Amino acid sequence: MSAADRLDHTMLALADPTRRAILSRLAKGEARVTDLAAPFEISLNSVSKHIRILERAHLVTRRRLGREHFLSRNARALDEAAAWIDGLRHHWNQRLDRLERALERRS
Amino acid sequence: MSAADRLDHTMLALADPTRRAILSRLAKGEARVTDLAAPFEISLNSVSKHIRILERAHLVTRRRLGREHFLSRNARALDEAAAWIDGLRHHWNQRLDRLERALERRS
DNA sequence: GATATATTCACCCTAAAGTATGAATATGTC
DNA sequence: GACATATTCATACTTTAGGGTGAATATATC
């Protein structure tokens, strides 16, 4: 899978408030599907689907212990997304810097 | 519109390679819809819709001059997205730091 | 074995994304 | 006015997201 495909999945995974809340919750450490679902009014099934989207983006990883599935955070994909956005921000700013320097030379 | 809604729109807008390419292109400065569409094989109409999604996310702004529409980048939304991701990354890392310190105290 | 718990699988539905085509609108040029 | 250019509007189609319900699977407990 290409870097572009990975970014597609990561950004899409981040484009939902339930999934962002799940990621925040995982800062506290591993949690079961039921634990992650508790704060929300949606069905366990829906949460399970959100988790699958987070897994596809490699934002979380799963560890099975008996009948319980423990989810934990995975920093790699988040780092990639942050790197892409920061790269674009710097790209945009560099252009602005060049414009400013050009304007200074004319004045 | 809430901050969560804005993040939804921004992240979704960033979850497509065509739109990310358009944003990169805009680092070079303003461009018309036709200019932005040139590198892609999809129809002008499709590009127009992608631009609308970027506008909804406030990632680009539009300036009309006669029959031409000039699009330019808008840093604010990108800054918000970067801030959210960095906030989560630090949140995750702080937790890891605390775990490490706790392990050190036990050893 | 019987029952309860944790999670997913298999569908179904609705809304939206993503693409396309052709018409409409607005503006520029001759 | 006639014609070309730039962009959007209207519509249609396919795919996917996001939610639901109920059945199935796997595991734990009695």
GROMACS .gro file of C-alpha atoms in nm, chain A:
model
  107
    1MET     CA    1   0.000   0.000   0.000
    2SER     CA    2   0.133   0.341  -0.096
    3ALA     CA    3   0.198   0.630   0.139
    4ALA     CA    4  -0.094   0.813  -0.023
    5ASP     CA    5  -0.328   0.523   0.053
    6ARG     CA    6  -0.209   0.515   0.413
    7LEU     CA    7  -0.274   0.889   0.445
    8ASP     CA    8  -0.622   0.841   0.297
    9HIS     CA    9  -0.704   0.586   0.563
   10THR     CA   10  -0.547   0.780   0.847
   11MET     CA   11  -0.713   1.112   0.765
   12LEU     CA   12  -1.047   0.945   0.708
   13ALA     CA   13  -1.016   0.767   1.042
   14LEU     CA   14  -0.951   1.103   1.209
   15ALA     CA   15  -1.254   1.261   1.041
   16ASP     CA   16  -1.506   1.134   1.296
   17PRO     CA   17  -1.559   1.260   1.652
   18THR     CA   18  -1.631   0.913   1.794
   19ARG     CA   19  -1.305   0.778   1.658
   20ARG     CA   20  -1.110   1.080   1.779
   21ALA     CA   21  -1.260   1.030   2.126
   22ILE     CA   22  -1.157   0.665   2.117
   23LEU     CA   23  -0.800   0.764   2.034
   24SER     CA   24  -0.797   1.013   2.321
   25ARG     CA   25  -0.925   0.745   2.556
   26LEU     CA   26  -0.645   0.512   2.453
   27ALA     CA   27  -0.390   0.755   2.598
   28LYS     CA   28  -0.489   0.607   2.934
   29GLY     CA   29  -0.382   0.264   2.813
   30GLU     CA   30  -0.533  -0.051   2.669
   31ALA     CA   31  -0.910  -0.088   2.667
   32ARG     CA   32  -1.163  -0.350   2.563
   33VAL     CA   33  -1.426  -0.283   2.296
   34THR     CA   34  -1.688  -0.261   2.570
   35ASP     CA   35  -1.481  -0.006   2.763
   36LEU     CA   36  -1.436   0.206   2.454
   37ALA     CA   37  -1.807   0.192   2.377
   38ALA     CA   38  -1.922   0.290   2.725
   39PRO     CA   39  -1.916   0.672   2.682
   40PHE     CA   40  -2.123   0.659   2.364
   41GLU     CA   41  -2.488   0.593   2.301
   42ILE     CA   42  -2.431   0.405   1.981
   43SER     CA   43  -2.439   0.026   1.969
   44LEU     CA   44  -2.142  -0.193   2.047
   45ASN     CA   45  -2.158  -0.301   1.686
   46SER     CA   46  -2.104   0.054   1.563
   47VAL     CA   47  -1.806   0.096   1.793
   48SER     CA   48  -1.665  -0.230   1.661
   49LYS     CA   49  -1.690  -0.086   1.311
   50HIS     CA   50  -1.516   0.237   1.414
   51ILE     CA   51  -1.237   0.031   1.563
   52ARG     CA   52  -1.198  -0.157   1.237
   53ILE     CA   53  -1.151   0.175   1.057
   54LEU     CA   54  -0.891   0.277   1.316
   55GLU     CA   55  -0.718  -0.058   1.267
   56ARG     CA   56  -0.718  -0.019   0.890
   57ALA     CA   57  -0.536   0.311   0.944
   58HIS     CA   58  -0.295   0.139   1.185
   59LEU     CA   59  -0.387   0.394   1.451
   60VAL     CA   60  -0.470   0.116   1.697
   61THR     CA   61  -0.361  -0.243   1.742
   62ARG     CA   62  -0.552  -0.535   1.887
   63ARG     CA   63  -0.447  -0.798   2.136
   64ARG     CA   64  -0.684  -1.085   2.208
   65LEU     CA   65  -0.691  -1.247   2.547
   66GLY     CA   66  -0.963  -1.506   2.572
   67ARG     CA   67  -1.292  -1.350   2.473
   68GLU     CA   68  -1.166  -0.997   2.533
   69HIS     CA   69  -1.002  -0.780   2.269
   70PHE     CA   70  -0.768  -0.517   2.407
   71LEU     CA   71  -0.705  -0.215   2.186
   72SER     CA   72  -0.403   0.009   2.222
   73ARG     CA   73  -0.268   0.312   2.043
   74ASN     CA   74  -0.010   0.297   1.764
   75ALA     CA   75   0.186   0.615   1.715
   76ARG     CA   76   0.334   0.544   1.373
   77ALA     CA   77   0.034   0.638   1.157
   78LEU     CA   78  -0.032   0.948   1.366
   79ASP     CA   79   0.329   1.055   1.316
   80GLU     CA   80   0.292   1.011   0.940
   81ALA     CA   81  -0.021   1.226   0.932
   82ALA     CA   82   0.140   1.496   1.143
   83ALA     CA   83   0.447   1.490   0.920
   84TRP     CA   84   0.239   1.536   0.606
   85ILE     CA   85   0.044   1.830   0.747
   86ASP     CA   86   0.356   1.995   0.884
   87GLY     CA   87   0.529   1.947   0.551
   88LEU     CA   88   0.245   2.125   0.375
   89ARG     CA   89   0.239   2.404   0.633
   90HIS     CA   90   0.610   2.465   0.587
   91HIS     CA   91   0.574   2.446   0.212
   92TRP     CA   92   0.302   2.712   0.230
   93ASN     CA   93   0.503   2.928   0.467
   94GLN     CA   94   0.822   2.908   0.265
   95ARG     CA   95   0.636   3.049  -0.030
   96LEU     CA   96   0.505   3.332   0.185
   97ASP     CA   97   0.857   3.398   0.311
   98ARG     CA   98   0.989   3.423  -0.043
   99LEU     CA   99   0.711   3.666  -0.133
  100GLU     CA  100   0.796   3.881   0.165
  101ARG     CA  101   1.165   3.887   0.075
  102ALA     CA  102   1.080   3.979  -0.282
  103LEU     CA  103   0.861   4.265  -0.162
  104GLU     CA  104   1.141   4.386   0.066
  105ARG     CA  105   1.388   4.394  -0.220
  106ARG     CA  106   1.152   4.616  -0.420
  107SER     CA  107   1.098   4.865  -0.140
   0.00000   0.00000   0.00000
